[in-house]
mmCIF file of C-alpha atoms in Angstrom:
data_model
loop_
_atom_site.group_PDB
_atom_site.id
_atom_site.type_symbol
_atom_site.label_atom_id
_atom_site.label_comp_id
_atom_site.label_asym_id
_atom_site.label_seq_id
_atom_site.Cartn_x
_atom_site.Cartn_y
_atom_site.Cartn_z
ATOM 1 C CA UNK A 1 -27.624 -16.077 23.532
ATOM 2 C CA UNK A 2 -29.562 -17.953 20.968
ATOM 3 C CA UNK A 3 -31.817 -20.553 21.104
ATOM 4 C CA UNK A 4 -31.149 -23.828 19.497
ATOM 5 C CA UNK A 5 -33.106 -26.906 17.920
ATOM 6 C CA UNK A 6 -32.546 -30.070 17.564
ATOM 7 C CA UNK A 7 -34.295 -32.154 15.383
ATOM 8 C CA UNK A 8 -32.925 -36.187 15.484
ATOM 9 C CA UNK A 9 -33.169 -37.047 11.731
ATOM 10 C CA UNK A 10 -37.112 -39.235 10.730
ATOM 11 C CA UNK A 11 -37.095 -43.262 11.065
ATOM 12 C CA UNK A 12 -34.383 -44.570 8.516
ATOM 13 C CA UNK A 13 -34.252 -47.898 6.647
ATOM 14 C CA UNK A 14 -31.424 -48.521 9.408
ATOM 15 C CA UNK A 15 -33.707 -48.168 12.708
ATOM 16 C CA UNK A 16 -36.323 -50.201 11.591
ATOM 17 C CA UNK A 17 -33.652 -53.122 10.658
ATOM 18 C CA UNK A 18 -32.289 -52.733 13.881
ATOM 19 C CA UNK A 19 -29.004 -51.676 12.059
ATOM 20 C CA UNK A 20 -26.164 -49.475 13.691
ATOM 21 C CA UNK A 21 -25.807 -47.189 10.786
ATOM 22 C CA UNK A 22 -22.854 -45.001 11.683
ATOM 23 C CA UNK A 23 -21.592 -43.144 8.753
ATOM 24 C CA UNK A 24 -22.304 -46.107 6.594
ATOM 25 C CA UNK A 25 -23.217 -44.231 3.070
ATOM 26 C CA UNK A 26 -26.564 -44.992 1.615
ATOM 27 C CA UNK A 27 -28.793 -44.816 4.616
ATOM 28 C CA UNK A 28 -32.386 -43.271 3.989
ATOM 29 C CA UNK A 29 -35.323 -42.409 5.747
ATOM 30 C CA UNK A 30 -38.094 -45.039 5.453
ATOM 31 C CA UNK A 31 -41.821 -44.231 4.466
ATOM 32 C CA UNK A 32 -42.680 -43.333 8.062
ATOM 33 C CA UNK A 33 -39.294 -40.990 7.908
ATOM 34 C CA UNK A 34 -40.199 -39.823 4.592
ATOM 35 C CA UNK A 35 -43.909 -38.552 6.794
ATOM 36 C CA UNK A 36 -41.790 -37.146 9.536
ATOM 37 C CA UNK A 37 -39.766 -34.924 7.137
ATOM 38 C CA UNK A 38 -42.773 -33.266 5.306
ATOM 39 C CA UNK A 39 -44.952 -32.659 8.942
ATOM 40 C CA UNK A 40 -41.707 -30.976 10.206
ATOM 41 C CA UNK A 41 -42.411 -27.448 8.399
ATOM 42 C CA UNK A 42 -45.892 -27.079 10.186
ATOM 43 C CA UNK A 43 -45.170 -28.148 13.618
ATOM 44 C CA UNK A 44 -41.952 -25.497 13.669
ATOM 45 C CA UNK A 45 -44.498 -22.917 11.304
ATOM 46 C CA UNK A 46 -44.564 -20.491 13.814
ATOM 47 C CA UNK A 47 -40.941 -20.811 15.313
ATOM 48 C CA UNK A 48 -38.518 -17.868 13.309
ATOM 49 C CA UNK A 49 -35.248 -19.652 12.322
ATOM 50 C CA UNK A 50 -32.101 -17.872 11.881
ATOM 51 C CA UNK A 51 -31.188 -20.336 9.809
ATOM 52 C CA UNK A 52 -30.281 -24.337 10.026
ATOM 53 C CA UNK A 53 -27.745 -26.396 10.437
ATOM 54 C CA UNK A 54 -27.131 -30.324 9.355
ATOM 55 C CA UNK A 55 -24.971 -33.533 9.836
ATOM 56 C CA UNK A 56 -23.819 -33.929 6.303
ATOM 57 C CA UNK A 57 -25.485 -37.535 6.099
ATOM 58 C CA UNK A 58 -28.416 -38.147 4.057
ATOM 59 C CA UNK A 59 -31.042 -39.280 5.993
ATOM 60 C CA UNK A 60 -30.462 -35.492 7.785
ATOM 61 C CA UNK A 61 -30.646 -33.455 4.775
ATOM 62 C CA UNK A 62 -33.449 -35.517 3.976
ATOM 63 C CA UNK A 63 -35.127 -34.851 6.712
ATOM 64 C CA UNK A 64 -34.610 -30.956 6.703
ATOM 65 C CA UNK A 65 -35.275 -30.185 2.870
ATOM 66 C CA UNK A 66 -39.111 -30.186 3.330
ATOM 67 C CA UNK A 67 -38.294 -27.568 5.956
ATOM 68 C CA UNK A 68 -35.904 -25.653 3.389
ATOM 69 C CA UNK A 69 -38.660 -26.004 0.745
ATOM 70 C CA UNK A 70 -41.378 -24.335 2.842
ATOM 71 C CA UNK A 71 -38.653 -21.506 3.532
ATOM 72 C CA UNK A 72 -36.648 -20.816 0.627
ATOM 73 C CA UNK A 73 -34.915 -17.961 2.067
ATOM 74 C CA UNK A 74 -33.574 -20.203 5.236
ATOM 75 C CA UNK A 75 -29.831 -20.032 5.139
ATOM 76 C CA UNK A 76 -28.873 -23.578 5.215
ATOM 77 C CA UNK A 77 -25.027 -24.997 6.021
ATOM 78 C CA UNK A 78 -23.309 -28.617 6.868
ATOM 79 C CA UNK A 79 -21.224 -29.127 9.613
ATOM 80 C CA UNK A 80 -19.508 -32.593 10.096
ATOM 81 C CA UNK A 81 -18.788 -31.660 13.970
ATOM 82 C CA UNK A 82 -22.390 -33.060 13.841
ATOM 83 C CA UNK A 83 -21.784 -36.201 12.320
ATOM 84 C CA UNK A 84 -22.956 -39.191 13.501
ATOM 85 C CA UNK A 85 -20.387 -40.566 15.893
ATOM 86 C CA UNK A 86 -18.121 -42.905 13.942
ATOM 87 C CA UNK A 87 -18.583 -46.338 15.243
ATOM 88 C CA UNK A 88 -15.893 -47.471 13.701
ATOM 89 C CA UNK A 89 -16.196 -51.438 12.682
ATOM 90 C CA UNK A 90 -19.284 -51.657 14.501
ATOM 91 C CA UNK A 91 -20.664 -49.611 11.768
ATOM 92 C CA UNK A 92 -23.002 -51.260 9.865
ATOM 93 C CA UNK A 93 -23.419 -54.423 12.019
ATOM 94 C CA UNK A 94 -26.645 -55.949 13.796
ATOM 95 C CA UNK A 95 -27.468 -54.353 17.025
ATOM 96 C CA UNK A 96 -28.399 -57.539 18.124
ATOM 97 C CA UNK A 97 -25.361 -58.933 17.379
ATOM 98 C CA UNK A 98 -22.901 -56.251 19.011
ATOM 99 C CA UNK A 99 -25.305 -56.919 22.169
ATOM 100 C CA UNK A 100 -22.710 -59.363 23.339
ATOM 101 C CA UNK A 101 -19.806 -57.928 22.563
ATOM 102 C CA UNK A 102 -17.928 -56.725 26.028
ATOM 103 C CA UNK A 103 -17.942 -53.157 24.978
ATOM 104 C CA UNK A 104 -21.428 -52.999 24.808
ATOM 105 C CA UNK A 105 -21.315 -53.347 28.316
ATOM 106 C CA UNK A 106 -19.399 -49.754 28.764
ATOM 107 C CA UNK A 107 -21.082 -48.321 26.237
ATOM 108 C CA UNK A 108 -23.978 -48.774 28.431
ATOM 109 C CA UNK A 109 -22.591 -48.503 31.636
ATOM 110 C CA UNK A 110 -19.836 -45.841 31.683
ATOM 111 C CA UNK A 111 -19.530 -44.755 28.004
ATOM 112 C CA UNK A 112 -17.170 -41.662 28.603
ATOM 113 C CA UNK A 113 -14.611 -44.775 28.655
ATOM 114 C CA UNK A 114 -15.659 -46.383 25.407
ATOM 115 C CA UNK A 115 -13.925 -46.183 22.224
ATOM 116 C CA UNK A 116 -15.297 -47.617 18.992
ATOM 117 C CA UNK A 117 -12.497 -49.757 17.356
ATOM 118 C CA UNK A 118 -11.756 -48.113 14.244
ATOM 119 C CA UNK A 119 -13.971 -45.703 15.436
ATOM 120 C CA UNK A 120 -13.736 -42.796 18.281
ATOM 121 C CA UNK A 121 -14.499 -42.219 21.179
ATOM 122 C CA UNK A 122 -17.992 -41.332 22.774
ATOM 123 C CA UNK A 123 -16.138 -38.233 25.068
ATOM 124 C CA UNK A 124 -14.351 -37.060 21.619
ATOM 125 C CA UNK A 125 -17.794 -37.233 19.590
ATOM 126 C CA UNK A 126 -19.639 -34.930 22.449
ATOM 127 C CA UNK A 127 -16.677 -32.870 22.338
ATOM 128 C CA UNK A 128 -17.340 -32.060 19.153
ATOM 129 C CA UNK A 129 -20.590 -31.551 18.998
ATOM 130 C CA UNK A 130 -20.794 -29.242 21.697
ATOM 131 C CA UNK A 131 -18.334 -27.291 20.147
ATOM 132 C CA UNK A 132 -19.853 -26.990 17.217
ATOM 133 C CA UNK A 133 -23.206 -25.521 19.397
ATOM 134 C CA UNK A 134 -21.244 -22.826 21.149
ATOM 135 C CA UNK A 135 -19.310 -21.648 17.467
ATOM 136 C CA UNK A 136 -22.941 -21.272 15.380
ATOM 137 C CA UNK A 137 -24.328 -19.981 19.410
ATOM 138 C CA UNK A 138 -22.026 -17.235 18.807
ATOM 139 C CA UNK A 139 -22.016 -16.907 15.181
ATOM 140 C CA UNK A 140 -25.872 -16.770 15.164
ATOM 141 C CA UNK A 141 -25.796 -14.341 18.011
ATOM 142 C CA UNK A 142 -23.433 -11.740 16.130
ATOM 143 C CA UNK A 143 -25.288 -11.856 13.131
ATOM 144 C CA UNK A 144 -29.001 -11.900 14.707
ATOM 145 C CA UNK A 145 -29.132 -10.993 18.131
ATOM 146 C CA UNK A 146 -29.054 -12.876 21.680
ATOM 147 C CA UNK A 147 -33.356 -13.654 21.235
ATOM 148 C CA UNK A 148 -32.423 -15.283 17.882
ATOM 149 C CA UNK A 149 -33.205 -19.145 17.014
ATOM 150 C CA UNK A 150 -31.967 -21.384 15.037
ATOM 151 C CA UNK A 151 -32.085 -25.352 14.080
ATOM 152 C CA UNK A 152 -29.812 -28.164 13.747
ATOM 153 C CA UNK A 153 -30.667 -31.568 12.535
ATOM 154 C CA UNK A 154 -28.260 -34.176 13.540
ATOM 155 C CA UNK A 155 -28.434 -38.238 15.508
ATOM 156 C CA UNK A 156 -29.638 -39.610 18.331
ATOM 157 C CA UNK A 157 -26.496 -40.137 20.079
ATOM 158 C CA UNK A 158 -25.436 -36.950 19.520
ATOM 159 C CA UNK A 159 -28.346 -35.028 20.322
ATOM 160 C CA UNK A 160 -27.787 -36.954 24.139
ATOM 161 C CA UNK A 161 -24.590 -35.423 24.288
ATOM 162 C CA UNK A 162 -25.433 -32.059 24.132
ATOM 163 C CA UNK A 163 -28.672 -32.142 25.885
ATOM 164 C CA UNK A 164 -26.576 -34.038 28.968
ATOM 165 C CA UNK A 165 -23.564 -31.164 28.598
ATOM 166 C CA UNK A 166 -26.729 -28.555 28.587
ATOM 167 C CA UNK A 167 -27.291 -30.026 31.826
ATOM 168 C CA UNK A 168 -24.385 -30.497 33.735
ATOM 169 C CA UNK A 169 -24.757 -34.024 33.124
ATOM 170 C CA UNK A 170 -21.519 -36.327 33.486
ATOM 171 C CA UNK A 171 -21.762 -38.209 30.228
ATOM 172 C CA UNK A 172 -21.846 -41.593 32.049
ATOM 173 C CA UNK A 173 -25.473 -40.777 32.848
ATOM 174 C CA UNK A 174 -26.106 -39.661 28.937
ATOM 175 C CA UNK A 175 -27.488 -43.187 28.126
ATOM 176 C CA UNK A 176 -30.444 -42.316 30.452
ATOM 177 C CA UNK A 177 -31.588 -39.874 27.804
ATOM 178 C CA UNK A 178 -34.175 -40.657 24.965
ATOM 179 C CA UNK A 179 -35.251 -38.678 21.617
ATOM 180 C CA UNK A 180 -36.964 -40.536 18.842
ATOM 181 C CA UNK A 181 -37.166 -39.688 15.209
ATOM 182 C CA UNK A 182 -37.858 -36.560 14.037
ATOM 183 C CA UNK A 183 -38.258 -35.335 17.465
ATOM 184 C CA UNK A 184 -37.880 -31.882 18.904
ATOM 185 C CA UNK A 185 -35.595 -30.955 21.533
ATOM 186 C CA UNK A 186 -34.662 -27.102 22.280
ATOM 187 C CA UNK A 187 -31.801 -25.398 24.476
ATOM 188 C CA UNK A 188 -32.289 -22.101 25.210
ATOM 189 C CA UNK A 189 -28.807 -20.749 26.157
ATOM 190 C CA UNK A 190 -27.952 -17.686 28.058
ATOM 191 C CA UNK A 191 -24.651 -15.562 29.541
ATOM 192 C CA UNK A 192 -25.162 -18.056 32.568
ATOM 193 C CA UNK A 193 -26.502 -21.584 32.104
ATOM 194 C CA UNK A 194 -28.699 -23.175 29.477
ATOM 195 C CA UNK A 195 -31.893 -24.369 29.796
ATOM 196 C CA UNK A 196 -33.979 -27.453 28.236
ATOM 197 C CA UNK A 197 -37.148 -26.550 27.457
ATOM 198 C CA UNK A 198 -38.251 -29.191 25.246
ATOM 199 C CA UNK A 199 -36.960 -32.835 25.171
ATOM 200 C CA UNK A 200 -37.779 -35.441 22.470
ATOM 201 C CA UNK A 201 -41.078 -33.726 21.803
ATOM 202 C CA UNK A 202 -42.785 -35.581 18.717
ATOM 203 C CA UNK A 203 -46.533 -34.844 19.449
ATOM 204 C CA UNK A 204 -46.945 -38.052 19.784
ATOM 205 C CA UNK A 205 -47.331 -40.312 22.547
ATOM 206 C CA UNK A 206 -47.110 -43.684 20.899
ATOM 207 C CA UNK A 207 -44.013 -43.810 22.632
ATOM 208 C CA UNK A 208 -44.942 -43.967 26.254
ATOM 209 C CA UNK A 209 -46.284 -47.862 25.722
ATOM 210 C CA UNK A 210 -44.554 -50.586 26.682
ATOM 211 C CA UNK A 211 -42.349 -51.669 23.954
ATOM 212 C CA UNK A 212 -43.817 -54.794 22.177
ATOM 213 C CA UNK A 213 -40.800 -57.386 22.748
ATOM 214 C CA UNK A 214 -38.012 -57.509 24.403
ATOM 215 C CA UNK A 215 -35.228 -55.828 21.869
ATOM 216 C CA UNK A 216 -35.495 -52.089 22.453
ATOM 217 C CA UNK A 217 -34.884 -49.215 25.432
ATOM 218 C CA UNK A 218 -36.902 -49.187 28.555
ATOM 219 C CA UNK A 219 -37.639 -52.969 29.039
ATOM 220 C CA UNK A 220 -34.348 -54.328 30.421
ATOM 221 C CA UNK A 221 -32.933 -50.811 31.280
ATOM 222 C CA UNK A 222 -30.253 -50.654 27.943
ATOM 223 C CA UNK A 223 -30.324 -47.490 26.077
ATOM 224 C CA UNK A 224 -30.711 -48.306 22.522
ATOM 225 C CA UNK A 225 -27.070 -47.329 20.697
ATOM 226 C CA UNK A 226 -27.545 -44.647 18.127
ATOM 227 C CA UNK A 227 -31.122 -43.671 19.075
ATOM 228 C CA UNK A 228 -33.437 -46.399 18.376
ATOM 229 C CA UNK A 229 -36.423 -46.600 16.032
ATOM 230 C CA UNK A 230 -38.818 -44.583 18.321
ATOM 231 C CA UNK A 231 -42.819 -45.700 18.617
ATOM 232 C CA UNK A 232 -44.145 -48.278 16.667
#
């Protein structure tokens, strides 16, 4: 079976204003995004792609047109069952902000039970996703062969969700994931299991510091809700 890419979509204007996005319309990549984007075709240059696959949003297809640029011949295609998970009315709001709201709280701690009001549900949004993985898996297989590869660019949240169903991970220990932007995280799947062989690979390693206050992953154990800003 196929190999498969993910790329998490380069720093947005969202991240860096500490922002849960969501499907909120309008949301681009920032300068240091804009970077990420156009250093994406050489650091895949020697990786054959099948073709690639994106969340429909626009700091995605942002993110993958340098790639589609530098390979005109690249079949491209958009798939909303890679969508950002819809976080309902917490779209759009301060993550600071939804910090103390009670659901936080299971989104952190046992988010297979949390449901977004307005919104769906984390379980329904991996669902998804990892359906959408095994349909191109075997679509990309048919048409290319079991060694082919190919690429989808999608969101941090989601991008947890399939590496933990990759896994055999219960998605109550998703949150313990991390993959900044633009980073680079490959499934190889076969008749039997998949395997991770790359996780959240950026080639850089800005993000092994500490973090500089006291607002994002890693310093009071929270996971940062809908992927974070990555390194400074």
């Amino acid at each position: 079976m196929p190999t498969l890419i993910l790329v998490r979509h380069g720093r947005s204007t969202a991240n860096t204003s500490g922002v849960l996005a969501g499907r909120t319309p309008g949301i681009a990549l920032d300068e240091r995004g804009t970077a990420q984007a156009a250093a994406l075709p050489a650091r895949l240059a020697q990786v054959p792609l099948a073709a690639a696959v994106t969340s429909p949003l626009q700091r995605c297809r942002q993110t993958l047109r340098p790639l589609l640029d530098a390979r005109p011949g690249l079949p491209s295609h958009i798939d909303d069952r890679i969508n950002e998970c819809d976080y309902g009315d917490w779209s759009g709001r301060k993550l600071a902000e939804l910090s103390g709201e009670p659901l936080m709280e299971v989104v952190q701690r046992h988010p297979s039970a949390a449901a977004f009001p307005g919104g769906e549900s984390m379980r329904a949004m991996q669902a998804r996703a990892a359906d959408a993985v095994h349909d191109w898996n075997a679509r990309i297989e048919a048409a290319h062969g079991p060694d082919a590869t190919y690429l989808m660019c999608s969101h941090g949240d989601i991008i947890k969700a399939l590496v933990a169903e990759a896994l055999g991970l219960h998605l109550d220990l998703f949150q313990r994931i991390s993959v900044e932007p633009c980073s680079v995280t490959a499934i190889r799947y076969t008749r039997l299991r998949p395997f991770l062989v790359r996780l959240g690979d950026t080639g850089d390693f800005g993000g092994l510091l500490p973090p500089p206050d006291a607002t994002g992953a890693g310093d009071g154990g929270e996971a940062a809700v809908g992927g974070g800003a990555g390194a400074p």
